[in-house]
């Protein structure tokens, strides 16, 4: 759809934010998600996950893989159309956790994956934006990616 019109022929100094739909692991939405990931040709992706969820909603026979596997699969899928695509952050829905447990969970995930981890409702997105805009990251991403796009 519209992703094909937007990517990659835009000014190099802007970001296109493309909201993800479904999951590569969802039995009903995997094809749609793969099309969106390929069609948008993302440079950067933010993987989203509901903390504590072990199976796909309403599909108890479909377990959610480890996040490390999810990261690899999304990068592999995105690299079919953009060889430099990378997961650069992890967004978590921690709404079922109390504040202290949620903060501990986000810290543990950040330590495990070495990427910014946040809950956009609970903690905001500033750390993720700061990470992307960091001078070193900026130079690295602009060198690797002539245009910026982020799929979440």
Coordinates of C-alpha atoms in Angstrom, one line a residue:
X1 CA 0.0 0.0 0.0
X2 CA 1.1 3.5 1.0
X3 CA 4.5 2.3 2.2
X4 CA 5.6 1.9 -1.4
X5 CA 4.8 5.5 -2.1
X6 CA 6.7 6.8 0.9
X7 CA 9.9 4.8 0.9
X8 CA 12.7 5.3 0.0
X9 CA 12.4 8.5 -2.2
X10 CA 12.2 11.2 0.5
X11 CA 14.6 13.8 1.8
X12 CA 17.4 12.2 3.8
X13 CA 17.0 14.5 6.8
X14 CA 13.6 13.3 7.9
X15 CA 12.0 10.2 9.4
X16 CA 9.1 8.2 8.2
X17 CA 7.3 6.5 11.1
X18 CA 5.4 3.4 10.0
X19 CA 3.2 1.7 12.5
X20 CA 3.5 -2.0 12.5
X21 CA 0.5 -4.3 12.4
X22 CA 0.2 -7.7 13.8
X23 CA 3.4 -9.8 14.1
X24 CA 5.6 -12.1 12.0
X25 CA 4.6 -14.8 14.5
X26 CA 0.8 -14.3 14.4
X27 CA -1.1 -16.9 12.5
X28 CA -3.6 -14.5 11.1
X29 CA -1.4 -11.4 10.5
X30 CA 2.1 -12.7 9.6
X31 CA 1.6 -12.1 5.8
X32 CA 0.4 -8.6 6.4
X33 CA 3.3 -7.8 8.7
X34 CA 5.9 -9.2 6.3
X35 CA 4.4 -7.1 3.5
X36 CA 4.6 -4.0 5.7
X37 CA 8.1 -4.7 6.8
X38 CA 9.3 -5.3 3.2
X39 CA 7.2 -2.5 1.7
X40 CA 8.4 0.2 4.1
X41 CA 12.1 -0.8 3.8
X42 CA 12.8 0.3 7.3
X43 CA 16.3 1.4 8.4
X44 CA 15.4 1.1 12.1
X45 CA 12.7 -0.9 13.8
X46 CA 11.3 -0.8 17.4
X47 CA 10.1 -4.3 18.4
X48 CA 6.9 -4.1 20.5
X49 CA 5.9 -6.7 23.1
X50 CA 3.4 -7.1 25.9
X51 CA 5.4 -8.0 29.0
X52 CA 4.6 -11.4 30.4
X53 CA 2.7 -12.6 27.3
X54 CA 3.8 -16.1 26.4
X55 CA 1.4 -17.0 23.5
X56 CA -0.3 -15.0 20.8
X57 CA -3.6 -13.5 22.0
X58 CA -6.5 -15.8 21.2
X59 CA -4.1 -18.4 19.8
X60 CA -2.9 -20.4 22.8
X61 CA -1.2 -22.9 20.5
X62 CA 1.1 -20.2 19.1
X63 CA 3.9 -19.5 21.6
X64 CA 5.8 -16.2 21.4
X65 CA 9.5 -17.0 20.6
X66 CA 12.3 -15.5 22.8
X67 CA 12.7 -11.8 22.0
X68 CA 16.2 -12.5 20.7
X69 CA 14.7 -14.8 18.1
X70 CA 12.0 -12.1 17.3
X71 CA 14.8 -9.5 16.8
X72 CA 16.6 -11.8 14.4
X73 CA 13.5 -12.7 12.4
X74 CA 12.4 -9.1 12.0
X75 CA 15.9 -8.1 10.9
X76 CA 16.1 -11.0 8.5
X77 CA 12.7 -10.1 7.0
X78 CA 13.5 -6.4 6.7
X79 CA 16.8 -7.1 5.2
X80 CA 15.1 -8.7 2.2
X81 CA 14.5 -5.1 1.0
X82 CA 17.0 -3.0 3.1
X83 CA 20.3 -4.9 3.9
X84 CA 21.1 -2.4 6.7
X85 CA 17.8 -2.7 8.6
X86 CA 18.1 -3.2 12.4
X87 CA 16.1 -3.4 15.5
X88 CA 17.2 -0.4 17.6
X89 CA 14.9 -0.5 20.6
X90 CA 12.3 -2.5 22.4
X91 CA 8.9 -1.1 23.4
X92 CA 7.0 -2.9 26.2
X93 CA 3.4 -2.8 27.4
X94 CA 3.9 -3.2 31.2
X95 CA 0.4 -2.2 32.1
X96 CA -0.2 -5.4 34.1
X97 CA 2.8 -4.8 36.3
X98 CA 3.2 -2.5 39.3
X99 CA 5.6 0.4 39.0
X100 CA 8.6 -1.1 40.6
X101 CA 8.3 -4.4 38.9
X102 CA 7.9 -2.7 35.5
X103 CA 11.0 -0.6 36.0
X104 CA 13.0 -3.6 37.1
X105 CA 11.7 -5.5 34.0
X106 CA 12.6 -2.7 31.6
X107 CA 16.1 -2.4 33.2
X108 CA 16.6 -6.2 32.9
X109 CA 15.5 -6.2 29.3
X110 CA 17.9 -3.3 28.5
X111 CA 20.8 -5.1 30.1
X112 CA 19.9 -8.4 28.3
X113 CA 19.5 -6.8 24.8
X114 CA 21.8 -3.8 25.0
X115 CA 19.1 -1.6 23.4
X116 CA 16.8 1.1 24.8
X117 CA 13.8 -0.5 26.5
X118 CA 10.7 1.6 27.4
X119 CA 7.0 1.6 27.9
X120 CA 5.7 4.5 25.9
X121 CA 2.8 5.1 28.3
X122 CA 4.6 4.5 31.6
X123 CA 8.1 6.0 30.8
X124 CA 7.6 7.9 27.6
X125 CA 9.7 7.6 24.4
X126 CA 12.3 10.3 25.1
X127 CA 15.1 7.8 25.7
X128 CA 14.4 6.1 22.4
X129 CA 14.4 9.4 20.5
X130 CA 17.6 10.5 22.3
X131 CA 19.2 7.2 21.4
X132 CA 18.4 7.6 17.7
X133 CA 19.4 11.3 17.7
X134 CA 22.7 10.8 19.6
X135 CA 25.5 12.2 17.5
X136 CA 27.3 8.9 17.2
X137 CA 24.1 7.0 16.3
X138 CA 23.1 9.8 14.0
X139 CA 26.4 9.6 12.1
X140 CA 26.3 5.8 12.0
X141 CA 22.7 5.7 10.8
X142 CA 23.0 8.5 8.3
X143 CA 26.1 6.8 6.9
X144 CA 24.3 3.5 6.6
X145 CA 20.9 4.8 5.7
X146 CA 20.5 7.6 3.1
X147 CA 16.9 8.1 4.5
X148 CA 15.5 7.3 7.9
X149 CA 12.5 5.2 8.6
X150 CA 11.4 3.5 11.7
X151 CA 8.8 0.7 12.0
X152 CA 7.3 0.0 15.4

